[in-house]
């Protein structure tokens, strides 16, 4: 039976007092009507107010209480007993328990849990006063003095549990000049939420100021209830919520034969503002190696969000002969994203990822750090001008190859470009446009500084001398029109102007240089004889100064579309459609070798041959040397090409629907014929195609080229047709076929599933075995990547074909049990090299509030074992590591040293 009531405490106290004094007045007379009263037209006098004295110990507000099972009032002893899911609310205080006792004579509330049939304590008292919450076995609380005693108290402060044998609680009761205080006896601090914590820091005396600080006396680290030899004479635990500056304990410990014992991740945390925080951490080793890093995160709602990591390492290592040397590493990763709502026409953002001396691979062993050989950066500021047909951008670009150590940095880079402009378009023109109104013009301007260097010399002063500067302008005009209804005519013209600030100059030094060598014969005097003679030398020099390079070309293209369709009435194949796009065009490029351009010059090469000259362009050096003019002379080329798309329409009997499938996504054939050339007028014919197999799972790319001309013994083209020598129209030059796929085990299982879209398949299919415990489900997050490249090369004697790439790679995780997980970071096999492709395997075990794991990279002979408190908790510095890093395996390979 449920009972619940609400009553003010001062009425209860008044009734009890009068009952005890036996002076309860007879109020029946007050209920009888007074016949002597004469009513008049005037208002009656104001009623007399009788004041009732209230005890000084009366509560400040209404007390609400209730119980699930029953309530018993003991008026004589001035007590109330609440049984079963009792609850009490008073001002900011809330209490729930299995049993509660009210003693209003002493203003005390007692609460405790109840034992079930198995002896386990149920419905333990849960007490809250504002932001302070406790769970206990028994408790006693005076709601007037705001003091209490708690037996086996458990409370959470800043994601940390404080569990004490006995505690005294003093509440500030809303007084802003005071703080709540908890005095604990034989208590333990822990982040484990188990009833019997698996670890913690235990001390006999503790003082806790909730949401501020905990001060402990002599304390000891305890694991599984067993004290450890680790003691602290005293301790301070900050309990403030939110951000606060403070020490960052080392997250890992390491012992290295090369670096010695080290602490990793020790540092300081700076909450600079509500929008920005910074960590300064470092790794320190006893033999002199160290790393320093700065990690920052920032965010402002509706404005921007980003992070960065800056790391510098100075690492001392010994080679195989025990000779010490130092390696300096540097890395920077930055990401900045501007919110789309921040500004309507201005944006800034991008990523930066650069390093020196293979910093990531040298310091870390995960597959992404080791296998990633290409680093790129792109950070851009862009500005659009509303109502204007142009925009401006400035940026930083960077590319780096960690194998060759080569890096290219473009900074700053300025770009100014217009939208497509139609200068002859009439304002308010009708929908039917004239041909000249479709003429479009675009402009793009670029200016930048570029540095090409190696990552080992990036921060050296002499590197700045290698920075190159330049600018380029490009104007394009084109239009499009139709003739004879089905043909598209697309004329175009392009003008490029590149500004060089330095050019090349070659001069001939006719000085005769004779190289001598000394020959020593037994029992004879040494003889000095000439071994080589150089009849002059070509000297290279750089001329600084402004020099423009201007290039121009024009042409047109004509194309149309042809369709061929073949339909079938029955069967799964209902139709085939072939779309062809033939193209023919003409391009004109002037002869830049003409002396009037001044782009090419000649220099003598040998004093013995005065007429032996070397032709060279003055734009062979500099920032835009890739745009140097062509030395092939005037181009008047007729271009031709044919694009193909092949599609099929299939019919499904299961749902009576048809579906279009692309059998060949594209197949293009291209070539040209140069009318202005003296020889070799036909260009090689190229073919490229791509398609996909198995419902777009496998991607197939094909490229090939053929040449109508023969080659000499050195493989150079000569003016002789293949038909004249071999009686075949074309000579094979090269080919490349690429097959690649990336899929999950779940996708593969779907191929063998007997049901598709809930409909039973008519044709029987092979079915993978289905384990009753969902064995195959364990591998659903496993992915497989396969890549094969087949190449062919036309040789003088015999064409050769070979497999250039043939690799298969697996990665993913397997949750063996809810607590055991196997992670394959990268495991594969290279069939060409016949070797593993950097396998990385890790095993992890969830131990409730702890975790245990092991990782292994056999290619490097590196491994790591750890037993630690869950990362991210206050006590995650408690860690037992054992590992072997790459610094100890630099001079050993394979499985050696493991």
PDB file of N, CA and C in Angstrom, residues 553-616:
ATOM      1  N   UNK A 553      48.818  30.223 -78.748  1.00  0.00           N
ATOM      2  CA  UNK A 553      48.315  29.143 -79.610  1.00  0.00           C
ATOM      3  C   UNK A 553      46.828  29.337 -79.831  1.00  0.00           C
ATOM      4  N   UNK A 554      46.343  28.839 -80.926  1.00  0.00           N
ATOM      5  CA  UNK A 554      44.933  28.940 -81.271  1.00  0.00           C
ATOM      6  C   UNK A 554      44.512  27.693 -82.021  1.00  0.00           C
ATOM      7  N   UNK A 555      43.236  27.479 -82.085  1.00  0.00           N
ATOM      8  CA  UNK A 555      42.738  26.296 -82.768  1.00  0.00           C
ATOM      9  C   UNK A 555      41.243  26.167 -82.645  1.00  0.00           C
ATOM     10  N   UNK A 556      40.737  25.034 -83.131  1.00  0.00           N
ATOM     11  CA  UNK A 556      39.300  24.768 -83.044  1.00  0.00           C
ATOM     12  C   UNK A 556      39.093  23.252 -82.986  1.00  0.00           C
ATOM     13  N   UNK A 557      37.926  22.871 -82.512  1.00  0.00           N
ATOM     14  CA  UNK A 557      37.510  21.480 -82.452  1.00  0.00           C
ATOM     15  C   UNK A 557      36.097  21.349 -82.991  1.00  0.00           C
ATOM     16  N   UNK A 558      35.861  20.262 -83.686  1.00  0.00           N
ATOM     17  CA  UNK A 558      34.523  19.930 -84.190  1.00  0.00           C
ATOM     18  C   UNK A 558      34.187  18.525 -83.701  1.00  0.00           C
ATOM     19  N   UNK A 559      33.021  18.397 -83.103  1.00  0.00           N
ATOM     20  CA  UNK A 559      32.623  17.073 -82.621  1.00  0.00           C
ATOM     21  C   UNK A 559      31.131  16.885 -82.796  1.00  0.00           C
ATOM     22  N   UNK A 560      30.713  15.658 -82.732  1.00  0.00           N
ATOM     23  CA  UNK A 560      29.299  15.281 -82.785  1.00  0.00           C
ATOM     24  C   UNK A 560      29.142  13.965 -82.050  1.00  0.00           C
ATOM     25  N   UNK A 561      27.917  13.492 -81.930  1.00  0.00           N
ATOM     26  CA  UNK A 561      27.644  12.234 -81.231  1.00  0.00           C
ATOM     27  C   UNK A 561      26.887  11.294 -82.153  1.00  0.00           C
ATOM     28  N   UNK A 562      27.288  10.006 -82.080  1.00  0.00           N
ATOM     29  CA  UNK A 562      26.627   8.947 -82.828  1.00  0.00           C
ATOM     30  C   UNK A 562      26.156   7.881 -81.855  1.00  0.00           C
ATOM     31  N   UNK A 563      24.918   7.424 -82.049  1.00  0.00           N
ATOM     32  CA  UNK A 563      24.340   6.441 -81.140  1.00  0.00           C
ATOM     33  C   UNK A 563      23.983   5.180 -81.918  1.00  0.00           C
ATOM     34  N   UNK A 564      24.302   4.023 -81.323  1.00  0.00           N
ATOM     35  CA  UNK A 564      23.901   2.738 -81.883  1.00  0.00           C
ATOM     36  C   UNK A 564      23.232   1.907 -80.817  1.00  0.00           C
ATOM     37  N   UNK A 565      22.036   1.407 -81.100  1.00  0.00           N
ATOM     38  CA  UNK A 565      21.267   0.670 -80.102  1.00  0.00           C
ATOM     39  C   UNK A 565      20.817  -0.658 -80.681  1.00  0.00           C
ATOM     40  N   UNK A 566      20.954  -1.714 -79.870  1.00  0.00           N
ATOM     41  CA  UNK A 566      20.515  -3.053 -80.237  1.00  0.00           C
ATOM     42  C   UNK A 566      19.634  -3.578 -79.123  1.00  0.00           C
ATOM     43  N   UNK A 567      18.342  -3.874 -79.421  1.00  0.00           N
ATOM     44  CA  UNK A 567      17.368  -4.284 -78.424  1.00  0.00           C
ATOM     45  C   UNK A 567      17.036  -5.759 -78.559  1.00  0.00           C
ATOM     46  N   UNK A 568      16.710  -6.387 -77.396  1.00  0.00           N
ATOM     47  CA  UNK A 568      16.292  -7.787 -77.329  1.00  0.00           C
ATOM     48  C   UNK A 568      14.992  -7.860 -76.552  1.00  0.00           C
ATOM     49  N   UNK A 569      14.110  -8.728 -77.000  1.00  0.00           N
ATOM     50  CA  UNK A 569      12.802  -8.845 -76.354  1.00  0.00           C
ATOM     51  C   UNK A 569      12.824  -9.782 -75.157  1.00  0.00           C
ATOM     52  N   UNK A 570      13.624 -10.808 -75.182  1.00  0.00           N
ATOM     53  CA  UNK A 570      13.628 -11.817 -74.123  1.00  0.00           C
ATOM     54  C   UNK A 570      15.032 -11.973 -73.544  1.00  0.00           C
ATOM     55  N   UNK A 571      15.041 -12.609 -72.346  1.00  0.00           N
ATOM     56  CA  UNK A 571      16.314 -12.875 -71.716  1.00  0.00           C
ATOM     57  C   UNK A 571      16.729 -11.779 -70.748  1.00  0.00           C
ATOM     58  N   UNK A 572      17.792 -12.050 -69.995  1.00  0.00           N
ATOM     59  CA  UNK A 572      18.257 -11.046 -69.020  1.00  0.00           C
ATOM     60  C   UNK A 572      18.873  -9.825 -69.674  1.00  0.00           C
ATOM     61  N   UNK A 573      19.400  -9.956 -70.916  1.00  0.00           N
ATOM     62  CA  UNK A 573      19.969  -8.817 -71.625  1.00  0.00           C
ATOM     63  C   UNK A 573      18.922  -8.246 -72.566  1.00  0.00           C
ATOM     64  N   UNK A 574      18.496  -7.005 -72.304  1.00  0.00           N
ATOM     65  CA  UNK A 574      17.423  -6.405 -73.082  1.00  0.00           C
ATOM     66  C   UNK A 574      17.915  -5.357 -74.079  1.00  0.00           C
ATOM     67  N   UNK A 575      19.193  -4.966 -73.980  1.00  0.00           N
ATOM     68  CA  UNK A 575      19.660  -3.969 -74.938  1.00  0.00           C
ATOM     69  C   UNK A 575      21.113  -3.600 -74.730  1.00  0.00           C
ATOM     70  N   UNK A 576      21.741  -3.126 -75.820  1.00  0.00           N
ATOM     71  CA  UNK A 576      23.109  -2.620 -75.790  1.00  0.00           C
ATOM     72  C   UNK A 576      23.122  -1.273 -76.487  1.00  0.00           C
ATOM     73  N   UNK A 577      23.784  -0.312 -75.884  1.00  0.00           N
ATOM     74  CA  UNK A 577      23.853   1.029 -76.453  1.00  0.00           C
ATOM     75  C   UNK A 577      25.311   1.464 -76.540  1.00  0.00           C
ATOM     76  N   UNK A 578      25.704   1.932 -77.733  1.00  0.00           N
ATOM     77  CA  UNK A 578      27.064   2.391 -77.977  1.00  0.00           C
ATOM     78  C   UNK A 578      27.007   3.871 -78.350  1.00  0.00           C
ATOM     79  N   UNK A 579      27.718   4.694 -77.569  1.00  0.00           N
ATOM     80  CA  UNK A 579      27.773   6.133 -77.827  1.00  0.00           C
ATOM     81  C   UNK A 579      29.181   6.494 -78.276  1.00  0.00           C
ATOM     82  N   UNK A 580      29.292   7.065 -79.470  1.00  0.00           N
ATOM     83  CA  UNK A 580      30.588   7.480 -80.005  1.00  0.00           C
ATOM     84  C   UNK A 580      30.610   8.997 -80.172  1.00  0.00           C
ATOM     85  N   UNK A 581      31.757   9.589 -79.823  1.00  0.00           N
ATOM     86  CA  UNK A 581      31.951  11.028 -80.003  1.00  0.00           C
ATOM     87  C   UNK A 581      33.209  11.254 -80.833  1.00  0.00           C
ATOM     88  N   UNK A 582      33.091  11.332 -82.156  1.00  0.00           N
ATOM     89  CA  UNK A 582      34.277  11.624 -82.984  1.00  0.00           C
ATOM     90  C   UNK A 582      34.634  13.105 -82.896  1.00  0.00           C
ATOM     91  N   UNK A 583      35.953  13.383 -82.914  1.00  0.00           N
ATOM     92  CA  UNK A 583      36.424  14.757 -82.824  1.00  0.00           C
ATOM     93  C   UNK A 583      37.514  14.978 -83.861  1.00  0.00           C
ATOM     94  N   UNK A 584      37.545  16.165 -84.416  1.00  0.00           N
ATOM     95  CA  UNK A 584      38.618  16.577 -85.298  1.00  0.00           C
ATOM     96  C   UNK A 584      38.890  18.052 -85.001  1.00  0.00           C
ATOM     97  N   UNK A 585      40.181  18.410 -85.004  1.00  0.00           N
ATOM     98  CA  UNK A 585      40.515  19.783 -84.657  1.00  0.00           C
ATOM     99  C   UNK A 585      41.797  20.231 -85.324  1.00  0.00           C
ATOM    100  N   UNK A 586      42.118  21.486 -85.094  1.00  0.00           N
ATOM    101  CA  UNK A 586      43.328  22.058 -85.674  1.00  0.00           C
ATOM    102  C   UNK A 586      43.940  22.995 -84.645  1.00  0.00           C
ATOM    103  N   UNK A 587      45.273  22.894 -84.438  1.00  0.00           N
ATOM    104  CA  UNK A 587      45.994  23.740 -83.496  1.00  0.00           C
ATOM    105  C   UNK A 587      47.186  24.381 -84.194  1.00  0.00           C
ATOM    106  N   UNK A 588      47.389  25.659 -83.862  1.00  0.00           N
ATOM    107  CA  UNK A 588      48.527  26.381 -84.407  1.00  0.00           C
ATOM    108  C   UNK A 588      49.356  26.956 -83.264  1.00  0.00           C
ATOM    109  N   UNK A 589      50.677  26.700 -83.327  1.00  0.00           N
ATOM    110  CA  UNK A 589      51.636  27.247 -82.378  1.00  0.00           C
ATOM    111  C   UNK A 589      52.818  27.786 -83.164  1.00  0.00           C
ATOM    112  N   UNK A 590      53.258  29.015 -82.910  1.00  0.00           N
ATOM    113  CA  UNK A 590      54.374  29.582 -83.685  1.00  0.00           C
ATOM    114  C   UNK A 590      55.698  28.877 -83.376  1.00  0.00           C
ATOM    115  N   UNK A 591      56.699  29.156 -84.191  1.00  0.00           N
ATOM    116  CA  UNK A 591      58.017  28.578 -84.045  1.00  0.00           C
ATOM    117  C   UNK A 591      58.838  29.436 -83.088  1.00  0.00           C
ATOM    118  N   UNK A 592      59.004  28.968 -81.868  1.00  0.00           N
ATOM    119  CA  UNK A 592      59.710  29.749 -80.864  1.00  0.00           C
ATOM    120  C   UNK A 592      61.230  29.660 -81.019  1.00  0.00           C
ATOM    121  N   UNK A 593      61.704  28.779 -81.926  1.00  0.00           N
ATOM    122  CA  UNK A 593      63.147  28.730 -82.160  1.00  0.00           C
ATOM    123  C   UNK A 593      63.608  29.835 -83.111  1.00  0.00           C
ATOM    124  N   UNK A 594      62.689  30.586 -83.684  1.00  0.00           N
ATOM    125  CA  UNK A 594      63.028  31.699 -84.566  1.00  0.00           C
ATOM    126  C   UNK A 594      63.801  32.752 -83.763  1.00  0.00           C
ATOM    127  N   UNK A 595      64.925  33.220 -84.283  1.00  0.00           N
ATOM    128  CA  UNK A 595      65.753  34.176 -83.521  1.00  0.00           C
ATOM    129  C   UNK A 595      65.017  35.445 -83.119  1.00  0.00           C
ATOM    130  N   UNK A 596      63.991  35.832 -83.841  1.00  0.00           N
ATOM    131  CA  UNK A 596      63.314  37.081 -83.489  1.00  0.00           C
ATOM    132  C   UNK A 596      62.613  37.008 -82.130  1.00  0.00           C
ATOM    133  N   UNK A 597      62.328  35.771 -81.666  1.00  0.00           N
ATOM    134  CA  UNK A 597      61.745  35.627 -80.327  1.00  0.00           C
ATOM    135  C   UNK A 597      62.824  35.811 -79.253  1.00  0.00           C
ATOM    136  N   UNK A 598      64.036  35.388 -79.534  1.00  0.00           N
ATOM    137  CA  UNK A 598      65.119  35.506 -78.555  1.00  0.00           C
ATOM    138  C   UNK A 598      65.049  34.493 -77.438  1.00  0.00           C
ATOM    139  N   UNK A 599      64.332  33.386 -77.675  1.00  0.00           N
ATOM    140  CA  UNK A 599      64.184  32.387 -76.614  1.00  0.00           C
ATOM    141  C   UNK A 599      65.283  31.320 -76.668  1.00  0.00           C
ATOM    142  N   UNK A 600      65.878  31.092 -77.853  1.00  0.00           N
ATOM    143  CA  UNK A 600      66.884  30.040 -78.007  1.00  0.00           C
ATOM    144  C   UNK A 600      68.199  30.658 -78.491  1.00  0.00           C
ATOM    145  N   UNK A 601      69.288  30.058 -78.032  1.00  0.00           N
ATOM    146  CA  UNK A 601      70.621  30.504 -78.418  1.00  0.00           C
ATOM    147  C   UNK A 601      71.507  29.290 -78.696  1.00  0.00           C
ATOM    148  N   UNK A 602      72.703  29.584 -79.290  1.00  0.00           N
ATOM    149  CA  UNK A 602      73.642  28.525 -79.619  1.00  0.00           C
ATOM    150  C   UNK A 602      74.970  28.788 -78.930  1.00  0.00           C
ATOM    151  N   UNK A 603      75.679  27.716 -78.614  1.00  0.00           N
ATOM    152  CA  UNK A 603      76.993  27.831 -78.005  1.00  0.00           C
ATOM    153  C   UNK A 603      77.883  26.728 -78.564  1.00  0.00           C
ATOM    154  N   UNK A 604      79.144  27.069 -78.842  1.00  0.00           N
ATOM    155  CA  UNK A 604      80.101  26.091 -79.362  1.00  0.00           C
ATOM    156  C   UNK A 604      80.447  25.086 -78.275  1.00  0.00           C
ATOM    157  N   UNK A 605      80.709  23.819 -78.676  1.00  0.00           N
ATOM    158  CA  UNK A 605      80.963  22.769 -77.707  1.00  0.00           C
ATOM    159  C   UNK A 605      82.403  22.251 -77.735  1.00  0.00           C
ATOM    160  N   UNK A 606      83.108  22.387 -78.858  1.00  0.00           N
ATOM    161  CA  UNK A 606      84.415  21.743 -78.989  1.00  0.00           C
ATOM    162  C   UNK A 606      85.281  22.596 -79.923  1.00  0.00           C
ATOM    163  N   UNK A 607      86.559  22.790 -79.531  1.00  0.00           N
ATOM    164  CA  UNK A 607      87.474  23.569 -80.373  1.00  0.00           C
ATOM    165  C   UNK A 607      87.834  22.844 -81.656  1.00  0.00           C
ATOM    166  N   UNK A 608      87.715  21.532 -81.645  1.00  0.00           N
ATOM    167  CA  UNK A 608      88.049  20.764 -82.844  1.00  0.00           C
ATOM    168  C   UNK A 608      86.947  20.827 -83.874  1.00  0.00           C
ATOM    169  N   UNK A 609      85.735  21.135 -83.447  1.00  0.00           N
ATOM    170  CA  UNK A 609      84.596  21.197 -84.362  1.00  0.00           C
ATOM    171  C   UNK A 609      83.934  22.554 -84.208  1.00  0.00           C
ATOM    172  N   UNK A 610      84.409  23.555 -84.901  1.00  0.00           N
ATOM    173  CA  UNK A 610      83.851  24.913 -84.762  1.00  0.00           C
ATOM    174  C   UNK A 610      82.374  24.993 -85.119  1.00  0.00           C
ATOM    175  N   UNK A 611      81.897  24.090 -85.956  1.00  0.00           N
ATOM    176  CA  UNK A 611      80.487  24.137 -86.369  1.00  0.00           C
ATOM    177  C   UNK A 611      79.585  23.277 -85.485  1.00  0.00           C
ATOM    178  N   UNK A 612      80.144  22.694 -84.422  1.00  0.00           N
ATOM    179  CA  UNK A 612      79.354  21.853 -83.510  1.00  0.00           C
ATOM    180  C   UNK A 612      78.771  22.747 -82.416  1.00  0.00           C
ATOM    181  N   UNK A 613      77.499  23.104 -82.573  1.00  0.00           N
ATOM    182  CA  UNK A 613      76.838  24.007 -81.635  1.00  0.00           C
ATOM    183  C   UNK A 613      75.774  23.257 -80.827  1.00  0.00           C
ATOM    184  N   UNK A 614      75.587  23.755 -79.626  1.00  0.00           N
ATOM    185  CA  UNK A 614      74.521  23.244 -78.740  1.00  0.00           C
ATOM    186  C   UNK A 614      73.416  24.278 -78.677  1.00  0.00           C
ATOM    187  N   UNK A 615      72.183  23.879 -79.042  1.00  0.00           N
ATOM    188  CA  UNK A 615      71.025  24.758 -78.937  1.00  0.00           C
ATOM    189  C   UNK A 615      70.460  24.662 -77.515  1.00  0.00           C
ATOM    190  N   UNK A 616      70.165  25.788 -76.912  1.00  0.00           N
ATOM    191  CA  UNK A 616      69.590  25.784 -75.555  1.00  0.00           C
ATOM    192  C   UNK A 616      68.639  26.964 -75.422  1.00  0.00           C
TER     193      UNK A 616
END
